[in-house]
Coordinates of C-alpha atoms and ligand atoms in Angstrom, one line a residue:
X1 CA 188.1 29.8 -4.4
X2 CA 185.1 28.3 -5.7
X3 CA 184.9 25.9 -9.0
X4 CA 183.5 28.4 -10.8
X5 CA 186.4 30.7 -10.0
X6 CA 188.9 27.5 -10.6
X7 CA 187.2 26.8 -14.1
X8 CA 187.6 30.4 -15.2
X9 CA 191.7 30.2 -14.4
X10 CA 191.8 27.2 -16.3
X11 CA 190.2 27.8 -19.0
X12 CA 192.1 31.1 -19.2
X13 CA 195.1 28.9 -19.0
X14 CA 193.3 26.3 -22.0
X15 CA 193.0 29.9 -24.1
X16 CA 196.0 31.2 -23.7
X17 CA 197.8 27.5 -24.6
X18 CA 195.9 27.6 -27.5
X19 CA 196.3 30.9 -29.0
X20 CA 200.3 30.7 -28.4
X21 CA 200.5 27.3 -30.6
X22 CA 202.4 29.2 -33.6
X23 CA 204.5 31.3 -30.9
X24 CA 206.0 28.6 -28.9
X25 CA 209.4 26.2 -29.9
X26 CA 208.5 23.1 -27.7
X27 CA 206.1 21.3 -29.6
X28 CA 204.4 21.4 -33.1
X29 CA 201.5 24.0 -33.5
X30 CA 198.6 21.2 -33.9
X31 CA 199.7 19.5 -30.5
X32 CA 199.7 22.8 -28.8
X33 CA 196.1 23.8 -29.9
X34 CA 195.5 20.2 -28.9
X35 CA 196.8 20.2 -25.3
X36 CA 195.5 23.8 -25.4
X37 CA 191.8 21.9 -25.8
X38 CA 192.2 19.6 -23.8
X39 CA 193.0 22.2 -20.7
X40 CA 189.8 24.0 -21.8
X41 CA 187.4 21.1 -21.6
X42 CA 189.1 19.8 -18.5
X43 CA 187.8 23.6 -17.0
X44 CA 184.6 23.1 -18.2
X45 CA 184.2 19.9 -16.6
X46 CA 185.5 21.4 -13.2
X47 CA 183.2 23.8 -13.7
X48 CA 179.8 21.7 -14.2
X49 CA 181.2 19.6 -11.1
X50 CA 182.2 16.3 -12.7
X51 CA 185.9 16.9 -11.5
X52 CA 186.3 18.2 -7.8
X53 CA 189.8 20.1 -7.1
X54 CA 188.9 19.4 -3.4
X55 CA 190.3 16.4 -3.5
X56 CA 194.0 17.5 -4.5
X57 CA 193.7 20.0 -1.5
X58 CA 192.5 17.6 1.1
X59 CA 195.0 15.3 0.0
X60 CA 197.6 18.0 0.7
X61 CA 196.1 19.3 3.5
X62 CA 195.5 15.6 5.1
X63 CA 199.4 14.7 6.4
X64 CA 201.6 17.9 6.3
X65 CA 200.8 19.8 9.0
X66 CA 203.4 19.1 11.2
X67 CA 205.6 21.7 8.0
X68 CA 202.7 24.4 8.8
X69 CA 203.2 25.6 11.9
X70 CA 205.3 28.2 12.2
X71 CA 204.3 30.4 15.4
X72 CA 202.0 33.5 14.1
X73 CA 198.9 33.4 12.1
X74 CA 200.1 33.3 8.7
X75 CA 198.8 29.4 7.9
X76 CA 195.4 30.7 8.7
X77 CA 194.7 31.9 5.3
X78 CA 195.8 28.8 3.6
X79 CA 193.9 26.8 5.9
X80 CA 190.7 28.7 5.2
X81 CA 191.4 27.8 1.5
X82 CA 191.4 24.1 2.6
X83 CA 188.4 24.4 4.8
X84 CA 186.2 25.7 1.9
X85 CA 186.8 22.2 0.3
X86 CA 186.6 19.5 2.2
X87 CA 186.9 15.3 2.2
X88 CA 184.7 13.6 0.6
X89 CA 183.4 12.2 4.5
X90 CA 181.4 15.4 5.0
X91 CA 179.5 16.0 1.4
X92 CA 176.6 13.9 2.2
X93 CA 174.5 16.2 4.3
X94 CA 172.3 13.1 5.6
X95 CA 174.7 11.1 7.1
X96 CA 175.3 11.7 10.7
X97 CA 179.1 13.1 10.5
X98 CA 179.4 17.1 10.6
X99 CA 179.8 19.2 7.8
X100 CA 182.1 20.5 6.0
X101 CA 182.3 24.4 6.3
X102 CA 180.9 26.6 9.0
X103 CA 177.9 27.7 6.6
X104 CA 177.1 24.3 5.6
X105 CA 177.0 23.9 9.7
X106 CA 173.8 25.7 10.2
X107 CA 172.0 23.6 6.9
X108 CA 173.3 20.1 8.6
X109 CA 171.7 21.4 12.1
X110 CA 168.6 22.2 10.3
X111 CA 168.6 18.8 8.8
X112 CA 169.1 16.6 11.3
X113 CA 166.9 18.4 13.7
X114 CA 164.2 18.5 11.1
X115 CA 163.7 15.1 11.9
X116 CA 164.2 16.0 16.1
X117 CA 160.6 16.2 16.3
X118 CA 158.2 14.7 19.0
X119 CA 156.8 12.3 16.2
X120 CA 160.1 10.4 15.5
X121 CA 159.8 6.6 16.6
X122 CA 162.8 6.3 18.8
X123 CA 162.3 9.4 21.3
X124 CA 162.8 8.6 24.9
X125 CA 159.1 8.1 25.8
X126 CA 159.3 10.3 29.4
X127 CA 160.3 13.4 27.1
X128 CA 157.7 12.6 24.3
X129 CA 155.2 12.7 27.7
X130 CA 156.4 15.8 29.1
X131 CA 156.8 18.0 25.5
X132 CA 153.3 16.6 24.5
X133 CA 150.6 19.1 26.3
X134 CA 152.5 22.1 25.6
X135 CA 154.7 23.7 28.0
X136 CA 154.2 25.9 31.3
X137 CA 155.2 28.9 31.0
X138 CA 156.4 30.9 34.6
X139 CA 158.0 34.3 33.6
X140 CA 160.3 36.2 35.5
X141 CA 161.5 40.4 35.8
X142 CA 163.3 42.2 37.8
X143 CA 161.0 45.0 37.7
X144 CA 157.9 42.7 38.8
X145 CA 155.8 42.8 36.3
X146 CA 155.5 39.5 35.7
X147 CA 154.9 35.9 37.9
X148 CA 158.7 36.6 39.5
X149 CA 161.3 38.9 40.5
X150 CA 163.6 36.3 41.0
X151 CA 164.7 32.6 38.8
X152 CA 164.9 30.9 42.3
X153 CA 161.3 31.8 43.4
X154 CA 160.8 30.4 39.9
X155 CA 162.5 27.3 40.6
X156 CA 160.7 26.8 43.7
X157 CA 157.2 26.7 42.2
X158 CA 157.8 23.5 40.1
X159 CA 156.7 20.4 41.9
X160 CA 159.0 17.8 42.9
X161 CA 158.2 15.1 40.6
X162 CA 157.7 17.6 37.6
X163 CA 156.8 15.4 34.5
X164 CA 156.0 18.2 32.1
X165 CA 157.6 20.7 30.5
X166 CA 158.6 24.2 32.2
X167 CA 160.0 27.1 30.6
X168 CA 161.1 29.8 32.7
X169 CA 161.2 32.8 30.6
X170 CA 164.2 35.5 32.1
X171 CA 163.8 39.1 31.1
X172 CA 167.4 41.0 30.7
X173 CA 169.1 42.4 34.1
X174 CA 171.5 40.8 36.6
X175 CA 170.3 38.2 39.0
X176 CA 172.5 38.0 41.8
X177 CA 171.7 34.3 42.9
X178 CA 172.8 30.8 43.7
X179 CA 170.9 28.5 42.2
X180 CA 170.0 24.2 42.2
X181 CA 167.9 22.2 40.5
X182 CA 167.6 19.2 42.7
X183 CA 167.1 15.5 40.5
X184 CA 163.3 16.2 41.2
X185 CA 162.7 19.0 38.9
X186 CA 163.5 17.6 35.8
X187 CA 162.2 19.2 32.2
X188 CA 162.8 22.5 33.2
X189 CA 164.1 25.1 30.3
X190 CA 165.6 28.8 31.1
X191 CA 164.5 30.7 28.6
X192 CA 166.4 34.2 28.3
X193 CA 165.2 37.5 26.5
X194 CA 166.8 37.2 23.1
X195 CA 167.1 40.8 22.9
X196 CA 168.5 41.1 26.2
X197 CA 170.3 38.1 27.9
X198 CA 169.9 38.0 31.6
X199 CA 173.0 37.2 33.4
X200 CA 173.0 35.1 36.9
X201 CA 175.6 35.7 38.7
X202 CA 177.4 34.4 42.4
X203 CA 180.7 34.3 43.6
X204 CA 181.0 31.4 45.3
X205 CA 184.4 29.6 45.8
X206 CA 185.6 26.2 46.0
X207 CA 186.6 27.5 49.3
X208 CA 183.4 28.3 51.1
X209 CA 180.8 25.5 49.3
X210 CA 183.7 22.8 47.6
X211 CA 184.3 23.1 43.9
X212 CA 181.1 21.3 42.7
X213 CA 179.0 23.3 44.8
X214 CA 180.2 26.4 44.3
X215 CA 177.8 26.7 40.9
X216 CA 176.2 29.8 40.3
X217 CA 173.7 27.4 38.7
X218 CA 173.7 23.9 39.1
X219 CA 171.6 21.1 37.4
X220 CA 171.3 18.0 39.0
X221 CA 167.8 16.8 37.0
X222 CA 167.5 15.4 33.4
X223 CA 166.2 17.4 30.4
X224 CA 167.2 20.6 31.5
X225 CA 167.2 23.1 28.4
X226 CA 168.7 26.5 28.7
X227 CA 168.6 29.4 26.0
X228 CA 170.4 32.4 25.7
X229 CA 171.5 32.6 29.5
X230 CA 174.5 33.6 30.9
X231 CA 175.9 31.8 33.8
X232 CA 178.8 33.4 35.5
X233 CA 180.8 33.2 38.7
X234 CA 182.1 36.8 40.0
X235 CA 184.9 35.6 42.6
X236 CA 188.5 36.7 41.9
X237 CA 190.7 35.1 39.6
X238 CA 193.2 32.4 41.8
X239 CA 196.2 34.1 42.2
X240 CA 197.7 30.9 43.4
X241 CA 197.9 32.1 47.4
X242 CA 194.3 32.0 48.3
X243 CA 193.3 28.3 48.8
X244 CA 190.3 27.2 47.2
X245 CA 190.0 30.3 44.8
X246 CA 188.0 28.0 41.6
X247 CA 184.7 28.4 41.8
X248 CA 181.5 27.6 39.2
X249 CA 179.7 29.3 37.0
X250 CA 177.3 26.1 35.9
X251 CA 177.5 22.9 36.8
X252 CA 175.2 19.8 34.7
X253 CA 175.1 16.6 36.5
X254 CA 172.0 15.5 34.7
X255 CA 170.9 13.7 31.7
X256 CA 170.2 15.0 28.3
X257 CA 170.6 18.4 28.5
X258 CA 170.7 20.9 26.2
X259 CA 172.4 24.6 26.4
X260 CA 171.6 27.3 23.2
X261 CA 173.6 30.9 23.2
X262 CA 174.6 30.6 26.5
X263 CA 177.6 32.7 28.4
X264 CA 179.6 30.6 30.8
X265 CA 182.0 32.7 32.7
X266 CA 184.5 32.2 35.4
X267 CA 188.3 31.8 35.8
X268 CA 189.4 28.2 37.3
X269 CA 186.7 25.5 36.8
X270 CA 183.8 27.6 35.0
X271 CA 181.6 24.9 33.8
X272 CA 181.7 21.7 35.5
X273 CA 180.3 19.3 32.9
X274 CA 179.7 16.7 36.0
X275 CA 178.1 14.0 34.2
X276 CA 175.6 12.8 32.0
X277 CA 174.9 13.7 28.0
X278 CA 174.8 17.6 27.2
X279 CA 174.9 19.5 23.9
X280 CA 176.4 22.8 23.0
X281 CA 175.8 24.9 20.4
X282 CA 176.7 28.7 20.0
X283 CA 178.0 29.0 23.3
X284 CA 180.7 30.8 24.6
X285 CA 182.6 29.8 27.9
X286 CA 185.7 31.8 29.4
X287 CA 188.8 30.5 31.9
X288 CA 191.9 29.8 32.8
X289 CA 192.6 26.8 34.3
X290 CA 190.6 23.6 33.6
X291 CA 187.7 25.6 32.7
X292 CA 185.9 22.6 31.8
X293 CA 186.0 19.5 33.9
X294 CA 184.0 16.8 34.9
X295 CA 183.2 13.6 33.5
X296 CA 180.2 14.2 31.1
X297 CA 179.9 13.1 27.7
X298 CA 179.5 15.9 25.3
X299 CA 179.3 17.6 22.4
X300 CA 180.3 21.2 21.7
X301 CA 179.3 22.8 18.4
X302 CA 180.2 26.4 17.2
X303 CA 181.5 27.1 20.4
X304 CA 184.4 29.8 21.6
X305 CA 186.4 29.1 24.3
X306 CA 187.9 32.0 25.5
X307 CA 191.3 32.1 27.6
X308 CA 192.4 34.7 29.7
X309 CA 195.2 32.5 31.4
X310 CA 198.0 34.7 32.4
X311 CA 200.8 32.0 32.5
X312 CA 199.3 28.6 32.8
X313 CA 195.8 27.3 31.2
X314 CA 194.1 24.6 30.6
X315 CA 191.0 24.1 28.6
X316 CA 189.6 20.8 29.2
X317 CA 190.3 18.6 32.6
X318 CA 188.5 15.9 31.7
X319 CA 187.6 13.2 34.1
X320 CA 187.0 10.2 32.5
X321 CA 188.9 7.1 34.9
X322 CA 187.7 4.3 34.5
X323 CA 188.0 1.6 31.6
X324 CA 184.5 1.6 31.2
X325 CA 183.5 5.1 31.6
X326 CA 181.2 6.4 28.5
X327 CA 182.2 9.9 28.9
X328 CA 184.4 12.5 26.8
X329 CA 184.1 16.3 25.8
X330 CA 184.2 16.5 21.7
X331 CA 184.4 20.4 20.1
X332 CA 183.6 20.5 16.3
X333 CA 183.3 23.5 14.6
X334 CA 184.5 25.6 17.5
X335 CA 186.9 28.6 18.3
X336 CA 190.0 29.0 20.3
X337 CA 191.3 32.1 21.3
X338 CA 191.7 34.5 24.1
X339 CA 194.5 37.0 25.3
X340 CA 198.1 35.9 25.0
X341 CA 200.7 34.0 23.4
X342 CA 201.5 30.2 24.1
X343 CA 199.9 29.9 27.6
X344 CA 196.7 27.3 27.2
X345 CA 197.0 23.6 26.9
X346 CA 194.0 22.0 25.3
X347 CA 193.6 19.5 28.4
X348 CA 195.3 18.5 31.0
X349 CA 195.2 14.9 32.0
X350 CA 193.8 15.2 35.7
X351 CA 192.1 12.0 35.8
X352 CA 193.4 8.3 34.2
X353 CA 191.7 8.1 31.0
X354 CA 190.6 11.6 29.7
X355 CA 188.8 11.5 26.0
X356 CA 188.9 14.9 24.1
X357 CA 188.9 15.5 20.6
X358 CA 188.7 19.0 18.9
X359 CA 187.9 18.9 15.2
X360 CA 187.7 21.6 12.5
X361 CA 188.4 23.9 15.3
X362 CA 190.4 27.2 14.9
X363 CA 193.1 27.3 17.8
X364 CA 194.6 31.1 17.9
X365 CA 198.2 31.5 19.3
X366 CA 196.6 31.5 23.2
X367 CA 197.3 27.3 22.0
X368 CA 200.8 25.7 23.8
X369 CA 202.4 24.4 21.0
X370 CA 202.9 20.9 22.8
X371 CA 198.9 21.1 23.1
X372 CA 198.6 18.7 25.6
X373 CA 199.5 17.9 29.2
X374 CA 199.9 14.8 31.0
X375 CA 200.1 16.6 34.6
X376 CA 203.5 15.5 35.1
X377 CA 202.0 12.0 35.3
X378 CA 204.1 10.3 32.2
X379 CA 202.1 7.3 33.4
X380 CA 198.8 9.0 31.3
X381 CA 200.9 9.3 27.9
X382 CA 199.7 5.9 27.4
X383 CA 196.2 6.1 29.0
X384 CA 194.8 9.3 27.7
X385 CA 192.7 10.2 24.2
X386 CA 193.5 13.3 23.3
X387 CA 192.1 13.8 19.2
X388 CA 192.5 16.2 16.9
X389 CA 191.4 16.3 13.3
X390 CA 191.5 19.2 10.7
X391 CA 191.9 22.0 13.0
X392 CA 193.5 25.4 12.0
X393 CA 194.8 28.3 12.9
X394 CA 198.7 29.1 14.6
X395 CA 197.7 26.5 17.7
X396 CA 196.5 23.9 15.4
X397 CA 199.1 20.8 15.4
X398 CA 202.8 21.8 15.5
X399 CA 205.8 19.9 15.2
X400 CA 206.1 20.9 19.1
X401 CA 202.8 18.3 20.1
X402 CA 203.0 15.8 22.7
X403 CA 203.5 12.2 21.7
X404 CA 200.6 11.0 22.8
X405 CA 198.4 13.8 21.1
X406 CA 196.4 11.8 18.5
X407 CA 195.9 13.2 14.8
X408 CA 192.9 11.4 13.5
X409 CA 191.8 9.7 10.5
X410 CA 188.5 10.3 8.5
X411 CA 187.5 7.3 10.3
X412 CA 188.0 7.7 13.7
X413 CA 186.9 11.3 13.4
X414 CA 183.4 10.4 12.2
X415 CA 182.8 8.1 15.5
X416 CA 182.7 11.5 17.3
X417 CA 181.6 14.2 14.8
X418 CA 178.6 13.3 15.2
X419 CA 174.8 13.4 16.9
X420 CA 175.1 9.6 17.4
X421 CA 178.2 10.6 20.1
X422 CA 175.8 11.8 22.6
X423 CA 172.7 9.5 21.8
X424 CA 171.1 12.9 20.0
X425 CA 168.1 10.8 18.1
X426 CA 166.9 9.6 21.2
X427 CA 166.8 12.9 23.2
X428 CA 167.6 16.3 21.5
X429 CA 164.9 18.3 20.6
X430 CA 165.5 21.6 18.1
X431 CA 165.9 24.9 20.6
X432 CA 162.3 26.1 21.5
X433 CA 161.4 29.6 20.1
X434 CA 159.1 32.3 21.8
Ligands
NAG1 C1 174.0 9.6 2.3 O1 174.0 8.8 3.5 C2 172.8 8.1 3.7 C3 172.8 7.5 5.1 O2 174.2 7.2 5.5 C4 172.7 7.1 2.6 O3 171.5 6.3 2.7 C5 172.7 7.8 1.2 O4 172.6 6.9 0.2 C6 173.9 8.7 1.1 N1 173.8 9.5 -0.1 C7 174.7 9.7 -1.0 C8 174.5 10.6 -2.1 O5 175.9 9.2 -0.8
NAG2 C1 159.4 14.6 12.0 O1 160.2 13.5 12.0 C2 159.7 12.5 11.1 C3 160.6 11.2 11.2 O2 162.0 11.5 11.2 C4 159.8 13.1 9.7 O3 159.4 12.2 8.7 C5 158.9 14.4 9.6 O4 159.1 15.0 8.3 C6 159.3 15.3 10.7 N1 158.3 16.4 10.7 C7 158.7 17.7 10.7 C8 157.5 18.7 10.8 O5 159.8 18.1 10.5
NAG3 C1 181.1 37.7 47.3 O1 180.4 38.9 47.2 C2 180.0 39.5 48.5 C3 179.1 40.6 48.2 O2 179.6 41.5 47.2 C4 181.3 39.8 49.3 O3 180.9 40.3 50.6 C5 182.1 38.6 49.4 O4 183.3 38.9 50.1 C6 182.4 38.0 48.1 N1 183.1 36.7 48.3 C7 184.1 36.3 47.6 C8 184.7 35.0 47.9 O5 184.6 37.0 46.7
NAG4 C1 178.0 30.3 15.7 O1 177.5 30.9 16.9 C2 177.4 32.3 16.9 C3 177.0 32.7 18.2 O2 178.0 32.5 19.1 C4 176.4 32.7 15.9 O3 176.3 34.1 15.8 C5 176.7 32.2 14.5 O4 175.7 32.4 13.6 C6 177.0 30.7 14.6 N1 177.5 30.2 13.3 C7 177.0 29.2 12.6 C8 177.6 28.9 11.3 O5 176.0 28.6 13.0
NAG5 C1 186.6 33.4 17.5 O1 186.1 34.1 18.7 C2 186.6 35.4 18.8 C3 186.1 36.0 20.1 O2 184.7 35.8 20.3 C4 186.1 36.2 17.6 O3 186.6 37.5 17.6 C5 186.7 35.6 16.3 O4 186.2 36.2 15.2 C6 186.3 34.1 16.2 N1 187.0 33.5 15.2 C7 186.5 32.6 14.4 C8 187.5 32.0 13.4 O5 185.4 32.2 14.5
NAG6 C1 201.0 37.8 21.3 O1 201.8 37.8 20.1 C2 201.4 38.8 19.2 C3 202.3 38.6 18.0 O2 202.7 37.3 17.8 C4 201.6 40.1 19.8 O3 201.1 41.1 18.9 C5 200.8 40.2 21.1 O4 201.0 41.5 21.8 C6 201.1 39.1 22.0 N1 200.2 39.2 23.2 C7 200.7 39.0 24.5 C8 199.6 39.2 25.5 O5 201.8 38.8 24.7
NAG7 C1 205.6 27.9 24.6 O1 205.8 27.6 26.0 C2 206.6 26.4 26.3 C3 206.6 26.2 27.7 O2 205.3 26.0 28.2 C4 208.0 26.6 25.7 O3 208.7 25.4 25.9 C5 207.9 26.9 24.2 O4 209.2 27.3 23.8 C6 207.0 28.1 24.0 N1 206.8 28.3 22.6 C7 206.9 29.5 22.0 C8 206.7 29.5 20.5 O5 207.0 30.5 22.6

């Protein structure tokens, strides 16, 4: 409902007060037209914006969920209803927390990346140096029509030592190839036909190449960039027999990267987010088991994750272990859901100290109620971060969580909704357009 909408109904309320002053017994007819007033002007001022009813919701919304759950998807619609107004955190659109509703998502991107432009003072000066000249463009079709039939000939062709920008523009098709970007290449972008997303695809296995290098793609260079791409690993879903069945569909292990519209898809351990910063926005990545792991430090906007655990999933294994460690995976503005009832855990503690926090993120029923698992190590209860903060949906917090599951405060939400999170002002350019 918007405060136009809310105005209307009270001042319909203010009206009808009013015009029943001589009909009612409780009080005397001049009070009633007076209190009858009084309900009118209050709609007018929720109507020109002085008064906000958002507050009254959020206040409601803030502490009660624990009474919402109730296993199917009927809080969704009453959580929508709170999502359209929001705290009083997210309604200044320059500050660097998130937004408040999914359409304001797209004006606060445009904003803050307004000002991601190369003449900003505080860009990391090896980027500003590479984006300067213009990029190279290589292009690539499977037809051969253009500079190559395939990404890795592509790949090839870029010095070691690259210190300007590449794009590698991918026409649609399947690629059928295994792909690495050694720490020499760095600046590279795949660039995928809008209208028709290529897919590369492998099936490589944790048994033949060891689960980090069993990547259909993987990055091992700073500034890598990729656009509308889909990464995905072919081999079998584990069926808990064969040893060594996970296998990659992308791994990052470098700096500052930066993924737009992209397709990750796999079963166990799709996109090993090894290390470094990385951005996500728009992206879509399918599992079933830990089916994103590593111990980067990244953010994950407007993103679905997308289960297709049959008993036992897990979306998030991340590896943070140390004390010190500067890494965590934080989703805002993201989607949940996949096909059945009850079997995915938000993350499984496989490492010491893992740091996850999902805010304003629907979770469909595919959630666990309990949310969160310490992998049988009670040990991590205390060791762990695992955040959440205004999520909704039937797997949003249930009176079934984990102890140790966090619910956050306005506060200690805004430390990670946020560009600053990943170091965004000194790296993350806008996605490039062709
Ligand atoms: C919004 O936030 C910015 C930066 O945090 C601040 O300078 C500005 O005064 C704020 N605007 C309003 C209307 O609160
Ligand atoms: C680039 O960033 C600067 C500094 O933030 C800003 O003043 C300028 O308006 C931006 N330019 C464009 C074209 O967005
Ligand atoms: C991968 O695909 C090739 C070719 O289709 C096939 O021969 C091989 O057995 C597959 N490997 C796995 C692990 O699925
Ligand atoms: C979220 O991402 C999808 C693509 O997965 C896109 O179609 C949609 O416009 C995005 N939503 C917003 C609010 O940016
Ligand atoms: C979440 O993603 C699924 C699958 O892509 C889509 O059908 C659904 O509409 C999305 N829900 C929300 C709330 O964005
Ligand atoms: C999940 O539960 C819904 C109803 O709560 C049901 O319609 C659906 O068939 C279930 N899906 C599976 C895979 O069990
Ligand atoms: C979900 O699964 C857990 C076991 O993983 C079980 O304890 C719980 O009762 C299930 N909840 C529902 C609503 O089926």
């Amino acid at each position: 409902m918007n405060q136009h909408v809310s105005a209307l109904l009270i001042g319909l309320v203010g009206a009808g007060i009013t015009l029943s002053a001589s009909l009612q017994p409780f009080v005397s007819p001049t009070q009633c037209v007076t209190i009858g007033l009084l309900v009118i002007i209050f709609g007018l001022l929720v109507k020109e914006g002085f008064i906000s009813l958002s507050l009254l919701v959020y206040s409601k919304d803030g502490r009660s969920r624990n009474l919402r759950w109730n296993g199917n998807g009927a809080t969704s619609s009453i959580e929508c209803g709170v999502f359209l107004h929001d705290s009083p955190l997210s309604t200044n659109s320059s500050s660097s927390s998130s937004p408040s509703v999914a359409s304001t998502l797209r004006s606060w991107i445009a904003l803050n990346m307004k000002e991601s432009n190369l003449s900003r003072g505080n860009l990391d000066q090896l980027l500003v140096a590479a984006e300067e000249g213009g990029e190279k463009m290589i292009k690539v079709k499977k037809d051969g029509s253009a500079d190559f039939k395939t990404v890795t000939d592509a790949v090839n062709s870029i010095p070691s030592g690259n210190a300007r920008r590449v794009v590698i523009w991918i026409g649609g098709g399947e690629f059928w190839e295994k792909i690495t970007i050694d720490r020499t290449k760095k600046f590279v972008t795949f660039y995928g036909d809008p209208y028709n997303m290529p897919r590369i695809v492998y099936n490589g296995t944790a048994a033949d190449y060891g689960t980090v290098n069993s990547a259909t793609v993987a990055v091992e260079s700073d500034y890598f960039v990729a656009v509308n791409v889909a990464f995905v690993n072919s081999a079998p879903i584990p069926d808990g027999r064969r040893c060594g069945a996970q296998a990659v569909a992308m791994r990052i292990s470098g700096d500052k990267a930066a993924f737009y519209n992209c397709r990750f898809i796999g079963y166990q351990d799709t996109l090993c987010d090894d290390k470094g910063r990385h951005f996500f926005q728009d992206c879509y990545i399918q599992g079933t088991v830990d089916f994103i792991f590593g111990n980067g430090k990244s953010l994950y906007l407007n993103t679905t994750m997308y289960s297709v655990a049959k008993k036992f999933g897990a979306i998030t294994a991340q590896a943070r272990e140390k004390v010190n460690d500067d890494s965590g995976f934080t989703f805002v503005f993201c989607n949940i859901t996949g096909i059945g009832n009850n079997t995915t855990y938000l993350g499984r503690a496989w490492k010491e100290r893992p740091r996850v926090v999902f805010a304003r993120t629907y979770m469909g029923t595919i959630i666990n109620g309990e949310g969160w698992s310490n992998d049988r190590h009670p040990d991590r209860d205390r060791t762990v971060y695992y955040g959440e903060y205004k999520c909704s949906g039937p797997g949003s917090v249930s009176s079934a969580r984990v102890k140790f599951a966090r619910i956050l405060s306005d506060e200690e939400a805004k430390l990670f909704m946020s560009m600053t999170y990943i170091h965004g002002s000194n790296w993350l350019l806008p996605p490039p357009k062709f």
